[in-house]
Coordinates of C-alpha atoms (C1' of nucleotides) in Angstrom, one line a residue:
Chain A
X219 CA 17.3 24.7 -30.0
X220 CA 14.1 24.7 -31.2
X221 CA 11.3 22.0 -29.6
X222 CA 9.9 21.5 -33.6
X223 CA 13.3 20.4 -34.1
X224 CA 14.3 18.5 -31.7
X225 CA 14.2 15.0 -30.5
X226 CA 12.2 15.3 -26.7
X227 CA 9.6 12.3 -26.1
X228 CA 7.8 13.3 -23.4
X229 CA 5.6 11.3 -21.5
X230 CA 2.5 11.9 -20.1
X231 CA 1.5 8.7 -18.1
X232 CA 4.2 7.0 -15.6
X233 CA 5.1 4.2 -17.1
X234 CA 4.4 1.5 -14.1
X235 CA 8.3 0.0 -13.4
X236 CA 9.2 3.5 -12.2
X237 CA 8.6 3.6 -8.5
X238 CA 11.0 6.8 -7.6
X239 CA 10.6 10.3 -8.4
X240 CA 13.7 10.4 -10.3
X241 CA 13.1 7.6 -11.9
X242 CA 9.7 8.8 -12.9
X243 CA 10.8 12.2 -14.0
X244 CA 13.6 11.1 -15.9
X245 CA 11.5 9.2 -18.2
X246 CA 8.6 11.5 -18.2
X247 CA 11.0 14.1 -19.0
X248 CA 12.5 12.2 -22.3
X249 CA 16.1 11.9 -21.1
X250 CA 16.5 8.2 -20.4
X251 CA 15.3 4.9 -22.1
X252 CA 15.5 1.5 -21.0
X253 CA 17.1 -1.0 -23.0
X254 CA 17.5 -4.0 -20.5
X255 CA 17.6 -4.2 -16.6
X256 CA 20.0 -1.7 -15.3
X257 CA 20.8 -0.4 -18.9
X258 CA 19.8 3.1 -20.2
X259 CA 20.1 4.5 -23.4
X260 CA 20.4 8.9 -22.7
X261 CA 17.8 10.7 -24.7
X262 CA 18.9 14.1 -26.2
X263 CA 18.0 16.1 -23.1
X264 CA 20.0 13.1 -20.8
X265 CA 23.0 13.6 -22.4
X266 CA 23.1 17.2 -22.8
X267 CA 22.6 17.2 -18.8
X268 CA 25.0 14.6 -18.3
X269 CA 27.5 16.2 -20.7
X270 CA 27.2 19.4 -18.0
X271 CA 27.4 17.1 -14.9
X272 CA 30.6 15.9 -16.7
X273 CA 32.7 19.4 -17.4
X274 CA 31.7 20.2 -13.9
X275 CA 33.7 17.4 -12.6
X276 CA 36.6 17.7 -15.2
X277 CA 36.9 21.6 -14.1
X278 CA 37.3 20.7 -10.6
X279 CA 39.3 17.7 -11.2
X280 CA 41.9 19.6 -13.3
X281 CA 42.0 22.4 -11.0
X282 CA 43.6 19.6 -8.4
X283 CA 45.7 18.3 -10.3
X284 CA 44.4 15.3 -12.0
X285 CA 45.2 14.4 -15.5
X286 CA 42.5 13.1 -17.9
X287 CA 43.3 10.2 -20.0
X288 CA 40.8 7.3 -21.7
X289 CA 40.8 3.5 -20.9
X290 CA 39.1 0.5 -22.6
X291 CA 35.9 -0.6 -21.3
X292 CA 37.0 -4.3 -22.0
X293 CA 40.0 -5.5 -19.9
X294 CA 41.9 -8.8 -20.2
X295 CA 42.1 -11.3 -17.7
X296 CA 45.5 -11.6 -17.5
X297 CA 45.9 -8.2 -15.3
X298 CA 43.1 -9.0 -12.5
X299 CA 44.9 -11.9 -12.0
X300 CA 47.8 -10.3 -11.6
X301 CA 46.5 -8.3 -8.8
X302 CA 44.3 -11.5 -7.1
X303 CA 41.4 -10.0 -8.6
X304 CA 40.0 -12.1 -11.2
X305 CA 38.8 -15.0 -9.1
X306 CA 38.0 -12.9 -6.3
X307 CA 35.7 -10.0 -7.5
X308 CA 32.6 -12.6 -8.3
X309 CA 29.9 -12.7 -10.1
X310 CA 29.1 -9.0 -10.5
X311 CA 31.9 -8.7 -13.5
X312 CA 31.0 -9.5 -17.0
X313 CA 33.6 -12.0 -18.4
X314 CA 33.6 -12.4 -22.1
X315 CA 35.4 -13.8 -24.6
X316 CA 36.8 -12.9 -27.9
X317 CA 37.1 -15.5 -30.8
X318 CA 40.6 -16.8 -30.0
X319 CA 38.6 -17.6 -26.4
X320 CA 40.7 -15.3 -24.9
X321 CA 39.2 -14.3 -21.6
X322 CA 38.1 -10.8 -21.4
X323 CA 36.1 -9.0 -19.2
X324 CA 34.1 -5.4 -19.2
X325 CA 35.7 -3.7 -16.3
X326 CA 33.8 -2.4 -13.5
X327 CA 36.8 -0.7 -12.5
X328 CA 40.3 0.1 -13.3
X329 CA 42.9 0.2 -10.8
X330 CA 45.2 -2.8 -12.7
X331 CA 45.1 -0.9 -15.8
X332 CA 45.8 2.1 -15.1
X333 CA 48.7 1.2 -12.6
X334 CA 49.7 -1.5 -15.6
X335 CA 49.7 1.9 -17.6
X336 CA 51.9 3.7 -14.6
X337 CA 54.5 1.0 -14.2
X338 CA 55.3 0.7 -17.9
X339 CA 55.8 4.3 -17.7
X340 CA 56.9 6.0 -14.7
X341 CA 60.3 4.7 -12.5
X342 CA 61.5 8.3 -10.9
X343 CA 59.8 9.6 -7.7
X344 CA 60.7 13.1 -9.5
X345 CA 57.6 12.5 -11.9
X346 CA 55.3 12.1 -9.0
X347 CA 53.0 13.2 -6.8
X348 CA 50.3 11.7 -10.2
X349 CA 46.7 11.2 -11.0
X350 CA 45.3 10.1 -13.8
X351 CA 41.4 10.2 -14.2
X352 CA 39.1 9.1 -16.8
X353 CA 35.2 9.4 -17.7
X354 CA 34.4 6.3 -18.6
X355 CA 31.5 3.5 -19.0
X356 CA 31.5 0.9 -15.9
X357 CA 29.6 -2.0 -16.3
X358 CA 29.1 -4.0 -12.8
X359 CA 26.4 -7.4 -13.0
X360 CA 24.3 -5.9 -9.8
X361 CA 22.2 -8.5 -8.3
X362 CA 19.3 -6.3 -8.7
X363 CA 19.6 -3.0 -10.6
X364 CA 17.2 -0.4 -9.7
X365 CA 15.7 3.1 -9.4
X366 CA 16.8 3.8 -13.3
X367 CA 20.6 5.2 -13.4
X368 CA 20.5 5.5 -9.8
X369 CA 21.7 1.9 -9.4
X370 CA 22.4 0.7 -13.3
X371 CA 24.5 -2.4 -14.3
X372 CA 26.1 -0.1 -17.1
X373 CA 27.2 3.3 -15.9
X374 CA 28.9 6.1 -16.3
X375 CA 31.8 6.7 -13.7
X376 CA 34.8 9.4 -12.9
X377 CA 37.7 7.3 -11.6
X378 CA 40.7 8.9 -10.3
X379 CA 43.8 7.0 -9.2
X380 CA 46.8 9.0 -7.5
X381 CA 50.3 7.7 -6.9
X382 CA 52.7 8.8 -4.5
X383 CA 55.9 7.7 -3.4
X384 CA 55.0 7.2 0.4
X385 CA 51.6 7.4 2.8
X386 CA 52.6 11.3 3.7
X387 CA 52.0 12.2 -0.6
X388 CA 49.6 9.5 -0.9
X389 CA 47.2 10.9 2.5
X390 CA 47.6 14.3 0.6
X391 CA 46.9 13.1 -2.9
X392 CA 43.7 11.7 -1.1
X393 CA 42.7 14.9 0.5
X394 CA 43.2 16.7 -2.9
X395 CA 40.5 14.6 -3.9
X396 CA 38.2 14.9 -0.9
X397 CA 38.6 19.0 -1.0
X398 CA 37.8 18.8 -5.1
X399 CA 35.0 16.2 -4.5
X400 CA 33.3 19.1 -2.0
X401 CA 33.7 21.7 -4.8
X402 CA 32.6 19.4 -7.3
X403 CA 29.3 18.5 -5.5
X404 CA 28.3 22.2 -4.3
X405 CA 28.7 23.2 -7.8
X406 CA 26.2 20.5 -9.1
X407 CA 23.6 22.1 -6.6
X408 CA 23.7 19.3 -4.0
X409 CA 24.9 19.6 -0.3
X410 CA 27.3 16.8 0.3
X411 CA 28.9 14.9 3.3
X412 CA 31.9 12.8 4.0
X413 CA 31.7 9.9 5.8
X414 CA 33.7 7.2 6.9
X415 CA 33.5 4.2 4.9
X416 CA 34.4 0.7 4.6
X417 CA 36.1 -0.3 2.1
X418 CA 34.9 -3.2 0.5
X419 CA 36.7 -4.7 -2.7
X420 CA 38.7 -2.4 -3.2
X421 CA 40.9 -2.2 0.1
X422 CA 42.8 -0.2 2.1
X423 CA 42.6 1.4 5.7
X424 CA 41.2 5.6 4.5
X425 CA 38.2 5.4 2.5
X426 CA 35.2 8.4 3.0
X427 CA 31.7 7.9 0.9
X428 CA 30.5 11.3 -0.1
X429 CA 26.6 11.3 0.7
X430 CA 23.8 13.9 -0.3
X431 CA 20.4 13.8 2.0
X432 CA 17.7 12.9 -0.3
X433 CA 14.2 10.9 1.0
X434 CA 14.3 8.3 -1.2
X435 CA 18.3 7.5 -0.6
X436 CA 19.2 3.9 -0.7
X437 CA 21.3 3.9 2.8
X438 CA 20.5 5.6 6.2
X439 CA 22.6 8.2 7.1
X440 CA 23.3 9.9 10.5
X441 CA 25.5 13.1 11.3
X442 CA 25.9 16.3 13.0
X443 CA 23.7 18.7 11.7
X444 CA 26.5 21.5 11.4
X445 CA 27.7 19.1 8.5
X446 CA 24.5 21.2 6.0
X447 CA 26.3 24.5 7.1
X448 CA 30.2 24.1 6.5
X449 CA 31.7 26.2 4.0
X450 CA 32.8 24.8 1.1
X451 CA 36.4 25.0 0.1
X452 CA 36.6 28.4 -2.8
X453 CA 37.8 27.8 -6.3
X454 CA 40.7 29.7 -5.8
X455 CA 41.9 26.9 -2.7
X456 CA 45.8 26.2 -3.1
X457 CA 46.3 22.7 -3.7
X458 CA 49.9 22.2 -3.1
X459 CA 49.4 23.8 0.6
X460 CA 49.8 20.4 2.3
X461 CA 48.8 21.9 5.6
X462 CA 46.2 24.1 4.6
X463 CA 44.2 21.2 2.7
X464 CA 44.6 18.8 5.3
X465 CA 42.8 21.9 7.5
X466 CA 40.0 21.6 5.3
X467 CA 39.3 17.7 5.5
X468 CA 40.1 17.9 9.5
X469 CA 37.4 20.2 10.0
X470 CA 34.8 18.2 7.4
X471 CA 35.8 14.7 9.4
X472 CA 35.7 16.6 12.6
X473 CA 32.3 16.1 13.4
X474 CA 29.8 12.5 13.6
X475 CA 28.8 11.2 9.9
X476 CA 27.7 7.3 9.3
X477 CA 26.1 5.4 7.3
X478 CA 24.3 2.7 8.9
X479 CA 27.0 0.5 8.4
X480 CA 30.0 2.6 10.2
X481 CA 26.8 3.7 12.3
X482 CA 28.1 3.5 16.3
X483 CA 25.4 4.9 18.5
X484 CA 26.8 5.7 21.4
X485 CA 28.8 8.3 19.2
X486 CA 25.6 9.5 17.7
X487 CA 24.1 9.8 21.2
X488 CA 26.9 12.1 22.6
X489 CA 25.9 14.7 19.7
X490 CA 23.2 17.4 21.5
X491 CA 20.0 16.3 20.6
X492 CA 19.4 19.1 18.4
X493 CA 22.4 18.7 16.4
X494 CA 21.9 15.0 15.3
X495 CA 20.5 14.4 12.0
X496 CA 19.0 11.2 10.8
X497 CA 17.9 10.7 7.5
X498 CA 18.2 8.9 4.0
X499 CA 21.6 9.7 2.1
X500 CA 22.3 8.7 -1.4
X501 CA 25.8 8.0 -2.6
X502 CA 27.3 10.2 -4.9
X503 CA 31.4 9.7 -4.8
X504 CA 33.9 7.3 -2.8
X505 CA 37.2 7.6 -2.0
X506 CA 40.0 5.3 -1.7
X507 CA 43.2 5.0 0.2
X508 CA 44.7 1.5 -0.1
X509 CA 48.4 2.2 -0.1
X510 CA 50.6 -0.6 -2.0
X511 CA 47.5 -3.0 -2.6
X512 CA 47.9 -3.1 -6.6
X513 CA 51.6 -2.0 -6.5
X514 CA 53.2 -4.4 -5.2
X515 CA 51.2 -7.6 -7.0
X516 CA 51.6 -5.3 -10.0
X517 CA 55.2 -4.5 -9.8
X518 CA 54.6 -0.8 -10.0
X519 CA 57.7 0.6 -8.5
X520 CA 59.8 3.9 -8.3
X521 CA 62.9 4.4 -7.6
X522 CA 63.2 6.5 -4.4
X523 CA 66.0 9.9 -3.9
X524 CA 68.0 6.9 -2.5
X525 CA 68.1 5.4 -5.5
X526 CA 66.2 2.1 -4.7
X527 CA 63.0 0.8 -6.1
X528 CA 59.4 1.2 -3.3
X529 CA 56.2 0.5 -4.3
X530 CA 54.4 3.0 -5.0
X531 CA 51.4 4.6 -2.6
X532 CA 47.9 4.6 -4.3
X533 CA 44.4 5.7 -3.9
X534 CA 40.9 5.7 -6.0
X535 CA 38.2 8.0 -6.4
X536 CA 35.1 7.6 -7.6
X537 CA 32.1 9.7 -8.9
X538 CA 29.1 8.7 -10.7
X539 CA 27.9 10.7 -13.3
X540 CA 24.8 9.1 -14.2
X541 CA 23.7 8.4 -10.9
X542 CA 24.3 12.3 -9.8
X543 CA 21.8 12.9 -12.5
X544 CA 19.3 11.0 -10.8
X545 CA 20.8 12.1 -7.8
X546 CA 19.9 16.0 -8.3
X547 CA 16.4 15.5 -9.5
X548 CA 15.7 13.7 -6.3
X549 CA 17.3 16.9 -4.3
X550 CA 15.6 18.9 -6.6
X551 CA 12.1 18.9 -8.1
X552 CA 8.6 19.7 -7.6
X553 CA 5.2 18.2 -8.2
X554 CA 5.3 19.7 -11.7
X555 CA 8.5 18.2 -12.9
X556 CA 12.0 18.7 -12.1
X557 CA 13.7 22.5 -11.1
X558 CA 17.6 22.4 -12.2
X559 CA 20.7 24.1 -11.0
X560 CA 21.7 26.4 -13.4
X561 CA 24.9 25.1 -13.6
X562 CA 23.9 22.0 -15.4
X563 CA 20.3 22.8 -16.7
X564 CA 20.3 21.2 -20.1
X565 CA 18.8 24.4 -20.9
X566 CA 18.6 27.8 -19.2
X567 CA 16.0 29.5 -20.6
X568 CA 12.8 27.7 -21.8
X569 CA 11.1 30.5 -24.7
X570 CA 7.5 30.0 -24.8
X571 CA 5.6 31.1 -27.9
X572 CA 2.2 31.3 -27.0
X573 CA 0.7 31.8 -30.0
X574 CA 2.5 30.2 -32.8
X575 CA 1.4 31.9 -36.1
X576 CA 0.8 35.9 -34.8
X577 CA 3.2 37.7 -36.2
X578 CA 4.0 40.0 -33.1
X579 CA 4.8 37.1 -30.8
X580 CA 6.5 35.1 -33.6
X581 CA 8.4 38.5 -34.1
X582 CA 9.3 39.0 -31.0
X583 CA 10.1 35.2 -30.2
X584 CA 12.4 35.2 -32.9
X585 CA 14.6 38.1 -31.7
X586 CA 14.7 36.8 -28.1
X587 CA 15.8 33.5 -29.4
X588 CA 18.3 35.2 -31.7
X589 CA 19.8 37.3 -28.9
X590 CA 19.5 34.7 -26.3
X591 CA 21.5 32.3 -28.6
X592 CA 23.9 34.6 -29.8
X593 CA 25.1 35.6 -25.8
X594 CA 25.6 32.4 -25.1
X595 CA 22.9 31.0 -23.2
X596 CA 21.4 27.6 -23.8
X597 CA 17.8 28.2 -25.0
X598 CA 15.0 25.3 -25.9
X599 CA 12.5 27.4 -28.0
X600 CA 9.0 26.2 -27.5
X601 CA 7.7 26.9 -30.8
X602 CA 5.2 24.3 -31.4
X603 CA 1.7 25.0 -32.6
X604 CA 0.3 23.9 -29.2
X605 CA -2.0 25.4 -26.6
X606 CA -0.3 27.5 -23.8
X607 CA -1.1 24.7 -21.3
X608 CA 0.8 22.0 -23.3
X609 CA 3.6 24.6 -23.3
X610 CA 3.8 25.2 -19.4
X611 CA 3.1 21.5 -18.3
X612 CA 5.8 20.6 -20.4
X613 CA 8.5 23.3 -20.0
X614 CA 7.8 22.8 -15.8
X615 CA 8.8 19.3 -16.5
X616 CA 12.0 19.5 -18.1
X617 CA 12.7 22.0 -15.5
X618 CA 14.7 24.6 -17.5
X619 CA 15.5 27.4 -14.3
X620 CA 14.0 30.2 -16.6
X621 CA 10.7 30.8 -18.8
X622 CA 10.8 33.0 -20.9
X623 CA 6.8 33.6 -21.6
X624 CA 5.5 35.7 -24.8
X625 CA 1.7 35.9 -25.4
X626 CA -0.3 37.9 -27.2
X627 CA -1.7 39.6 -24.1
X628 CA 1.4 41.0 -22.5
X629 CA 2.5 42.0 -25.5
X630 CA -0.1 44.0 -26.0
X631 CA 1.3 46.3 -23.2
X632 CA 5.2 45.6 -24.9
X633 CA 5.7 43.2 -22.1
X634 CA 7.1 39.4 -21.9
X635 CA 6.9 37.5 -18.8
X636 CA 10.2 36.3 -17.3
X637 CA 9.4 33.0 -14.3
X638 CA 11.8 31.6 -12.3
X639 CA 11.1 27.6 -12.3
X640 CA 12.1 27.1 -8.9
X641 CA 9.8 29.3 -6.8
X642 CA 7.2 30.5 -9.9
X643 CA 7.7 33.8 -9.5
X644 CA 7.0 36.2 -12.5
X645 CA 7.9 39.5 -13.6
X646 CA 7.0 41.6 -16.6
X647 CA 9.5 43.5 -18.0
X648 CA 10.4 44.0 -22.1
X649 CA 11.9 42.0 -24.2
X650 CA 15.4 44.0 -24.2
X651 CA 15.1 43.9 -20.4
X652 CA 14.4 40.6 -20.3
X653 CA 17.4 39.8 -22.1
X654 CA 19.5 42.0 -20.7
X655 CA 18.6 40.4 -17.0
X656 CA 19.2 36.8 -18.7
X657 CA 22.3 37.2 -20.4
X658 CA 23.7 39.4 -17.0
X659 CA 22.3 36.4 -15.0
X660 CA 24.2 33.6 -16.6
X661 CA 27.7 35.7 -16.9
X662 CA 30.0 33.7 -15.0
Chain B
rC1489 C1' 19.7 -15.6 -4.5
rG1490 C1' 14.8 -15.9 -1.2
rG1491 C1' 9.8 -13.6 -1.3
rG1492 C1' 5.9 -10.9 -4.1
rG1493 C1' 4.0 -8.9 -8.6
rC1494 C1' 3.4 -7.7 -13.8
rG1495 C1' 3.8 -8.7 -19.5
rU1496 C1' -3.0 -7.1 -24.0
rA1497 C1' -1.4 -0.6 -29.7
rG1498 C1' 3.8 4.3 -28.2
rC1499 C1' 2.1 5.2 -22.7
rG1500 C1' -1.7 4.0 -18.9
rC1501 C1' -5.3 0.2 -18.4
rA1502 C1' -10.1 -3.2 -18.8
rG1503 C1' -11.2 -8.1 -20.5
rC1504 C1' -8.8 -13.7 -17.8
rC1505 C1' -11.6 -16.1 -12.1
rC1506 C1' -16.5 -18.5 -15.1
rG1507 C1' -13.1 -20.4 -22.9
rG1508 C1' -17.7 -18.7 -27.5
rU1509 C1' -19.4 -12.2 -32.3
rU1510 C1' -14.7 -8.7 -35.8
rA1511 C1' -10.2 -7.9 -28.5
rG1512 C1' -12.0 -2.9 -26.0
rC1513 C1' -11.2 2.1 -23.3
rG1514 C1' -8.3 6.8 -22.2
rC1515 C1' -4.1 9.5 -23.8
rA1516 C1' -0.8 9.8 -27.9
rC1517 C1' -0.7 9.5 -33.5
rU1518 C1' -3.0 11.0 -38.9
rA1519 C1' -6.6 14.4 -41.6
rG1520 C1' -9.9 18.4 -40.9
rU1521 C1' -13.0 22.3 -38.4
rC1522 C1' -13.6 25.5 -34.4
rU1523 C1' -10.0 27.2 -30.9
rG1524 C1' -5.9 29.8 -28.1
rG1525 C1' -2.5 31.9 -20.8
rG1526 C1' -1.9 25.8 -17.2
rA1527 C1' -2.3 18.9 -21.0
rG1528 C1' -9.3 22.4 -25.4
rA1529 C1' -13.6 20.4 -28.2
rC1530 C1' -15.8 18.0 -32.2
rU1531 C1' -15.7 14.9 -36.8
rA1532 C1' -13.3 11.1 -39.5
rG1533 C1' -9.2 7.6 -39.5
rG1534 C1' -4.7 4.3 -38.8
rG1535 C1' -2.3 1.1 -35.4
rG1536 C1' -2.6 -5.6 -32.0
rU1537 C1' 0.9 -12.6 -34.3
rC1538 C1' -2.9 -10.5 -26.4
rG1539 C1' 5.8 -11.6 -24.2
rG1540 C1' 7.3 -16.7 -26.6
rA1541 C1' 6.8 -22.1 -27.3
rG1542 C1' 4.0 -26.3 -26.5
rG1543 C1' -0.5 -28.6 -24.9
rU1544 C1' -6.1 -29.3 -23.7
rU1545 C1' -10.6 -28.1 -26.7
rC1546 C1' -15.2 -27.9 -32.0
rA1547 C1' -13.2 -23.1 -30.1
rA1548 C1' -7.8 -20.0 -26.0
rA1549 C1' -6.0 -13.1 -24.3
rU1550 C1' -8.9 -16.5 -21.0
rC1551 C1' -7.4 -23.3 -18.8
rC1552 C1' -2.5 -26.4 -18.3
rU1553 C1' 3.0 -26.9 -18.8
rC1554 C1' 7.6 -24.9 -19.9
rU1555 C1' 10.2 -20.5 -21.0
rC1556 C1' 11.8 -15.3 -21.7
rG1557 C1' 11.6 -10.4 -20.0
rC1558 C1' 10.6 -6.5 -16.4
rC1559 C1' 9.3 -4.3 -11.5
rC1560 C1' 9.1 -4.2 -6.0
rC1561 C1' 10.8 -6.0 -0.8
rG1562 C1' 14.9 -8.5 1.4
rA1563 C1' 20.0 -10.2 1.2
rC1564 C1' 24.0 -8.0 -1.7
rC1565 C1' 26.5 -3.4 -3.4
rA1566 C1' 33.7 1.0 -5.7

RNA sequence: CGGGGCGUAGCGCAGCCCGGUUAGCGCACUAGUCUGGGAGACUAGGGGUCGGAGGUUCAAAUCCUCUCGCCCCGACCA
């Protein structure tokens, strides 16, 4: 892509309302604009990230198992209240109505659709172990939205929902889930930790929040420091090894992790001083065990190898998209801007023209760009007529992991200057090297 | 929902307390000149119903009333 072209509104005050870093570099940044309290529009460089953060979490939840489909964002009435829910969720759904005043709602979840969708389909317990998952737009009435996307009304949520025909399939279904939610978050760049959760709204007696440390998190965390050391599950785990995946989850809930709310501190106390960990967590995915809750309101039934009807076992599984965006910058930025994983970098190579207009670095700008685009590799070509400052202030903001630098006085000497955004180290090799080291770099 | 704060140009702000020229400043924007490795300088420009409504007054960004929006703390929160 080239900057001349494309749509990137950078900022170069704060505006005021931002208070945290993400927040801040978000908008700075020109990924996110605010259309009303809690509600975000994604700027060009947003959605390219978010589109990344996405396909990140549809790999790993394919790899498990899961089955994408789409659901409406508005709902009727007539399911929640099929389930108990409609009078009892509250004030944070949006209830609407269409012009035949029937009552409609914008779903902030969707465990009666989905499982309205099951039982009209599914009656065998041969078609199971299932889960369905969709990407989809949440909108929840917060009491008080804040920190940007980190805590939005609208949203952008991954919501799985399994169904088993008993607790043994369901408890597996649900550690399927927690083993692809580890993969899923070490892949975004972001170390993340179970912990035991309550389960609010949504029910049920097995529910574990997945948290990443960050300073500015919303909730207080404590856990056993070996938590930030545990390796992470490879892509290559066997899902249908019942044993082996419930190996995995024992061993990630064998040690102490709380949120303040599950916190109990004589458990925290028993953990050697040296081990404990207390800190800020933010709250990236949830998970959901709550057995026949929507099943049996809802009728959702299967008919057993006995031949009789059970309800069937279910779980839910959340991940937020939008907030992980807000999420990662918080894990991951500097006082220049923000540093991306690679993996979801809206762009992987930032190429600076320095001198817009000489025909050696426009030269050689353009073959880098060529060759850069044609192996594959996301490139945002800085070809502005702007001073190099402008360039670097900029390209440090949007925090593209490489910078690719051509000026007129290394390329003098044949050179280009090749920087690593995370630590700023530069190296000066030529443009075929440069490119060879780039493309080689971002091979899978 | 309780408490606190803020709405003046795209962004950041001053002016308001104590009413009185044509509402200012920085950045950004437009045209141009000189520039060219960490937000360059200069010259000349454009852009505002001062969140909205009502009121007080000879006169309102400024005082009063109501209202809308936004932010922060708390409570709340798959």
């Amino acid at each position: 892509m080239r900057l001349s072209r494309y749509f990137l509104p950078i900022l170069r005050d704060t505006p005021k309302e931002a208070e945290i870093i993400s927040h801040r570099l978000m908008l700075r940044a020109g990924m996110i604009r605010q259309q009303a309290a809690g509600s975000y529009t994604l700027l060009p460089l947003g959605l390219r990230t978010l589109n990344k953060v996405n396909a990140i979490i549809r790999e790993e939840q394919n790899r498990s198992g899961a089955v994408e489909l789409l659901m409406p964002t508005i709902q009727s009435a007539e399911l929640w209240r099929e389930s108990g829910r409609y009078d009892a969720y509250g004030k944070e759904m949006l209830r609407i109505k269409d012009r035949h005043e029937r009552e409609m709602l914008f779903g902030p979840t969707n465990e009666e659709m989905i499982t309205e969708i099951f039982r009209s389909y599914v009656k065998s317990y041969r078609e199971l172990p299932l889960n369905l998952y969709h990407i989809q737009w949440k909108f929840r009435d917060e009491v008080r939205p804040r920190f940007g996307v980190m805590r939005g009304r609208e949203f952008l949520m991954k919501d799985a929902y399994s169904f088993d025909l008993d607790q043994a399939g369901a408890v597996h279904a649900y550690n399927k889930m927690f083993v692809a939610y580890l993969r899923t978050f070490e892949r975004l760049g972001l170390k993340s930790i179970p912990m035991r959760a309550d389960t609010g709204p949504i029910g049920g007696n097995l529910s574990h929040e997945f948290i990443i440390l960050a300073a500015t998190g919303e909730s207080e965390v404590f856990c056993h420091k070996d938590f930030l050391e545990f390796p992470v599950p490879p892509a290559d785990v066997n899902f249908d090894d019942v044993a082996g995946i419930q190996g995995i989850v024992n061993k990630w809930t064998s040690l102490y992790a709380a949120t303040s709310e599950m916190h109990e501190e004589a458990a925290y106390q028993a953990i050697p001083e040296a081990s404990r960990v207390s800190a800020r967590g933010i709250e990236v995915g949830h998970i959901f065990y709550f057995g026949t809750k929507y099943s049996d309101p809802m009728g959702a039934t299967v008919a057993g190898p006995d031949g009789k009807d059970a309800s069937v076992h279910m779980g839910s599984y959340g991940i937020g998209p939008t907030r992980l965006l807000a999420a990662i910058i918080e894990a991951s930025h500097d006082e220049a801007g923000i540093i991306w994983p690679e993996a979801i970098a809206p762009f992987t190579v930032s190429l600076l023209n320095l001198k817009v207009g000489d025909a050696a670095v426009d030269g050689v700008c353009a073959e880098l760009y060529a060759g850069l685009t044609a192996a594959g590799i996301d490139t945002l070509y800085d070809d502005r007529d702007e001073r190099p400052g402008a360039k670097f202030i900029v390209n440090d903001l949007i925090g593209s992991p490489w910078q690719l630098i051509v000026g007129p006085k290394s390329l003098g000497e044949g050179k280009v200057e090749l920087k690593r955004r995370a630590t700023g180290e530069r190296e000066l090799m030529s443009p075929a090297a440069a490119l060879d080291r780039l493309a080689g770099a971002s091979r899978p």
